[in-house]
Coordinates of C-alpha atoms in Angstrom, one line a residue:
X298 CA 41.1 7.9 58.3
X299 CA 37.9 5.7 57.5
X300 CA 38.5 1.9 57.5
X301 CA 37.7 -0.7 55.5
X302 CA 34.8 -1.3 57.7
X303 CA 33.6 2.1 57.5
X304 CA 33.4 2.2 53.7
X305 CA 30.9 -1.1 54.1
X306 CA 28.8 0.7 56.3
X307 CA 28.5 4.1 54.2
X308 CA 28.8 2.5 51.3
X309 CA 25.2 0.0 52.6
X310 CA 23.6 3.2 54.7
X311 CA 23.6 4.9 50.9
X312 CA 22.3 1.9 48.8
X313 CA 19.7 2.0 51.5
X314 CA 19.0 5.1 51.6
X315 CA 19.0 4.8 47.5
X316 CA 16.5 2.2 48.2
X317 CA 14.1 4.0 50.1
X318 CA 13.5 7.0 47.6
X319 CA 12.9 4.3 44.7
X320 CA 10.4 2.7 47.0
X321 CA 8.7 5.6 48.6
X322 CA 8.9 8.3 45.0
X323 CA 9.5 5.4 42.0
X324 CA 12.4 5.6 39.3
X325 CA 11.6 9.2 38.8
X326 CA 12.8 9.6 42.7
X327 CA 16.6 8.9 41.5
X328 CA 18.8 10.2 39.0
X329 CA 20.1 8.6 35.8
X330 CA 23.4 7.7 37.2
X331 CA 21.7 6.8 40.5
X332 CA 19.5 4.4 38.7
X333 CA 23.0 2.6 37.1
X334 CA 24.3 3.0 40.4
X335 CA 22.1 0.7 42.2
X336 CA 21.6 -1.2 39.2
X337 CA 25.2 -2.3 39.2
X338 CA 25.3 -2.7 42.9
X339 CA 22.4 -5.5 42.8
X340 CA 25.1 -7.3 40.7
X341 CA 28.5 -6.7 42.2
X342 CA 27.3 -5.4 45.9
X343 CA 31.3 -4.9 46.7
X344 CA 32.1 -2.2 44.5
X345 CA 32.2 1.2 44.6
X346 CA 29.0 1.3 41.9
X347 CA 28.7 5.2 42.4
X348 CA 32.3 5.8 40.9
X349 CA 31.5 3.4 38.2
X350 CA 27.7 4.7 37.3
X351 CA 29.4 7.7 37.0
X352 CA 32.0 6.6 34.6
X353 CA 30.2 4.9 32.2
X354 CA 27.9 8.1 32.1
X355 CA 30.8 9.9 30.7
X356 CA 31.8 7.3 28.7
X357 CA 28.9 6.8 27.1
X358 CA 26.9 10.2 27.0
X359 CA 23.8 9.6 29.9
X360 CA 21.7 6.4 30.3
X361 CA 20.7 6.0 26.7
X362 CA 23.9 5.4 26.1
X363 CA 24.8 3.4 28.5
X364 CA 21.9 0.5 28.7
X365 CA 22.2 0.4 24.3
X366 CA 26.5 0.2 24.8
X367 CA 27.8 -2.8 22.9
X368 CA 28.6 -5.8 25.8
X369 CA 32.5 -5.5 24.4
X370 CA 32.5 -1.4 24.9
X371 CA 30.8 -1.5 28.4
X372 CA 33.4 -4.6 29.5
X373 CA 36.2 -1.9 28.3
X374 CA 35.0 0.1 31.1
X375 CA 37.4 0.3 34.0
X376 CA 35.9 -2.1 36.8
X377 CA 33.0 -3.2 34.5
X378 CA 32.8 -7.4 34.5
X379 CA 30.5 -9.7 32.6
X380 CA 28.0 -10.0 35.8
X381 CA 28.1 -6.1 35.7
X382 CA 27.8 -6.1 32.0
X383 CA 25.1 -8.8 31.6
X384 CA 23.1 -6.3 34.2
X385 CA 23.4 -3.7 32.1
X386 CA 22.2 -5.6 29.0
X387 CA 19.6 -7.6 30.7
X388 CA 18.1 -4.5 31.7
X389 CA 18.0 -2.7 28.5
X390 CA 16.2 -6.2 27.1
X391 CA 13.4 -5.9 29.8
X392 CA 13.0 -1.9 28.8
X393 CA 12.6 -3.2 25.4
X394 CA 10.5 -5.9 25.7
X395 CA 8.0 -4.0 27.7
X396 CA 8.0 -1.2 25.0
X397 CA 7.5 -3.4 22.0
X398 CA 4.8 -5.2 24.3
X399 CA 2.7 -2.1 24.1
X400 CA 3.5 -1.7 20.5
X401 CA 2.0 -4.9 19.8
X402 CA -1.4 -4.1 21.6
X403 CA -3.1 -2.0 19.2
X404 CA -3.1 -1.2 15.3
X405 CA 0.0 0.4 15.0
X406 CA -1.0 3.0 13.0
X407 CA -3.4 3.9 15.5
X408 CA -0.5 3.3 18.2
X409 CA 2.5 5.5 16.9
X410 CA 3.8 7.0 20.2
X411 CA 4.3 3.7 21.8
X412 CA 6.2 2.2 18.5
X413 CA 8.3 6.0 18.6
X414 CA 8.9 5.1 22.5
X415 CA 10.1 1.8 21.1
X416 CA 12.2 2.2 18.1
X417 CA 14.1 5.6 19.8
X418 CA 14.6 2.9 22.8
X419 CA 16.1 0.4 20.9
X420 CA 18.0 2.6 17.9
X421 CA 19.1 6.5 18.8
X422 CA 22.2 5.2 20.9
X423 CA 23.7 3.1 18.3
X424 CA 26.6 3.9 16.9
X425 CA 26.1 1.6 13.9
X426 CA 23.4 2.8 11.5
X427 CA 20.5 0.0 11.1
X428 CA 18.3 -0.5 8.8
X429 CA 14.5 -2.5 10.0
X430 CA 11.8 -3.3 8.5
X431 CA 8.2 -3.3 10.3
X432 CA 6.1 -5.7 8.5
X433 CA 2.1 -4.9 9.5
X434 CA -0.8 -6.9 7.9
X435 CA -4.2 -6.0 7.0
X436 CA -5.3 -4.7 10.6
X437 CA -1.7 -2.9 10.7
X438 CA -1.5 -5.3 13.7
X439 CA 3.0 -5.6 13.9
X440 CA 3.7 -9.1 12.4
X441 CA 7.6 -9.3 12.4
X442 CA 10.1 -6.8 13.2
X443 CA 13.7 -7.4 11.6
X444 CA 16.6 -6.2 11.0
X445 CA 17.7 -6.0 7.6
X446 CA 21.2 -4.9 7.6
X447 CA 24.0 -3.2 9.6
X448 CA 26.5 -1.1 7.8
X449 CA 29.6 1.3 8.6
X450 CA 28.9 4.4 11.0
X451 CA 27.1 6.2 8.5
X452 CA 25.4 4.1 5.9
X453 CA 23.7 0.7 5.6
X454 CA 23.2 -1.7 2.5
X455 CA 19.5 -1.8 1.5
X456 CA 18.6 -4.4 -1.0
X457 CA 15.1 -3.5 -2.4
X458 CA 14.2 -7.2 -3.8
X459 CA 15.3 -8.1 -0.4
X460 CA 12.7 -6.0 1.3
X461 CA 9.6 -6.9 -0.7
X462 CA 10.7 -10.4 -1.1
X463 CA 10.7 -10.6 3.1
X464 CA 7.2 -8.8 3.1
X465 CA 5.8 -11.2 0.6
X466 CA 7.4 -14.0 2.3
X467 CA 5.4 -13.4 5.3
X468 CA 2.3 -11.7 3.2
X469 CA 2.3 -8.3 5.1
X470 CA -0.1 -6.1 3.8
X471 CA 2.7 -3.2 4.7
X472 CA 5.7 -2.3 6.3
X473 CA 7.1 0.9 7.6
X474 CA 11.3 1.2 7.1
X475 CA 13.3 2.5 10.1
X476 CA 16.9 3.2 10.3
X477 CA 19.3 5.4 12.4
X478 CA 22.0 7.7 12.4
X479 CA 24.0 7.7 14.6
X480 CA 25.5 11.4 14.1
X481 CA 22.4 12.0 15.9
X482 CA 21.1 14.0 13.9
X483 CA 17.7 12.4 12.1
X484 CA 17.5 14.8 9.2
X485 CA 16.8 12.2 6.3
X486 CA 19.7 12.2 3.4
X487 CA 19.1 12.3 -0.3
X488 CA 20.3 8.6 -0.4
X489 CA 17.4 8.2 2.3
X490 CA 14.9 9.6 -0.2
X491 CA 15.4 8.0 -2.8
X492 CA 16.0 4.4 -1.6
X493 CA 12.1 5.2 0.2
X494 CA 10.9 6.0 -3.4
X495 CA 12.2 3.0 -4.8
X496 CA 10.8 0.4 -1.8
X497 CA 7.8 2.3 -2.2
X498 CA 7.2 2.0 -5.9
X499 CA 8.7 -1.9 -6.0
X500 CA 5.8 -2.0 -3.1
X501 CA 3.1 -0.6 -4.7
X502 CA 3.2 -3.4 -8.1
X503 CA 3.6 -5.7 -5.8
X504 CA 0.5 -4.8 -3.3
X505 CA 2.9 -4.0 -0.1
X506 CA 2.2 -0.5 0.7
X507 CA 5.2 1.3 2.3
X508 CA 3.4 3.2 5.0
X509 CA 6.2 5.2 6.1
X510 CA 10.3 5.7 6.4
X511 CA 11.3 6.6 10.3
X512 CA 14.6 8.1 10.8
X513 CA 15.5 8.1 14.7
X514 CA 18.7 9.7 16.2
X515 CA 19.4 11.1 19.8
X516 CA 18.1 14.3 18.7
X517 CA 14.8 12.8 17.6
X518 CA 13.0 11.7 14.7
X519 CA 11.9 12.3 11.2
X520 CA 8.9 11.0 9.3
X521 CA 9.5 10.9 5.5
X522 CA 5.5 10.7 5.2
X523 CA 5.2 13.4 7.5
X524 CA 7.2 15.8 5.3
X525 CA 5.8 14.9 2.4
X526 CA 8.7 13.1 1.1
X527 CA 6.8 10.0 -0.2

């Protein structure tokens, strides 16, 4: 029967040997849950950080999941602490902050992978719907990036004054409206298409052009301009 000693040293020769591949073949080199694994072990180095990788996989659906968890659902976790948690989070904030980075490089418009990268980054795990506003101006250089509201698992408040009254506020030239759903699915709703419309024509008197509507969801996403629906 292994010791306590033992389980140190297997426990180590793995991280290590964890280490190695990430060194010699990069991130892709490892799997998802390898990637928490190691992750977590960086911030609690005694603990069995395979079992628990694995765990919050299946808690949460894969790595998506995982890194865009609430702090209070990943602490509910069974051997999940704040260091462990503030890992996970602190991650997730670098990931983001290097993909809106690259957003922010170019003319959006001209740019629309990278802000797809972004906004499925930051949005198709939630389990809250949100609703953001991208405000762009003249160049379609990204001025401001807000969220406007949060509402029940599957709808959010959208106050149309609200929105142009922001994009006047900070005189964008455009904005582009984003929200989620967190069934997944990113099929846009009637409500969807219609509350698009009325941004768009509130806009247009008001010279803020309403470029597009983005629906994102762990299945994918959905322009509104793309399918003709404004």
């Amino acid at each position: 029967m292994a010791g306590a000693d033992d389980i140190v040293d297997e426990r180590k020769g793995h991280r290590a040997r964890l280490r190695k591949r990430l060194f010699e073949g990069g991130g892709e080199a490892l799997l998802d849950h390898e990637l928490i694994e190691y992750l977590l072990a960086v911030a609690i180095p005694r603990a069995d950080t395979k079992t628990l990788a694995k765990a919050l996989m299946r808690e949460f659906g894969g790595i998506g999941g995982v890194l865009t968890a609430d702090p209070a659902a990943l602490a509910r976790v069974d051997g999940m602490g704040e260091i462990s948690t503030a890992a996970v989070k602190i991650a997730h904030a670098a990931a983001l902050r290097l993909l809106q980075a690259r957003v922010g490089e170019r003319p959006v418009l001209a740019n629309w992978q990278a802000l797809l990268d972004y906004l499925r980054a930051d949005m198709a795990h939630h389990v809250i719907e949100r609703f953001r506003v991208l405000h762009l101006n003249t160049r379609n250089m990204l001025i401001r990036d807000e969220v406007m509201s949060e509402g029940s698992i599957d709808q959010a408040a959208v106050y149309v004054r609200e929105v142009i009254r922001r994009a006047i506020d900070l005189g964008s030239a455009s904005i582009i409206l984003v929200h989620n759903h967190p069934s997944g699915d990113p099929s846009p709703s009637r409500a969807d298409i219609e509350i698009t419309r009325t941004i768009a024509e509130a806009g247009k008197r008001l010279g803020v052009a309403v470029h597009d509507h983005i629906v994102i969801g762990t299945a994918g996403h959905v322009s509104l301009r793309a399918q003709g629906l404004i």
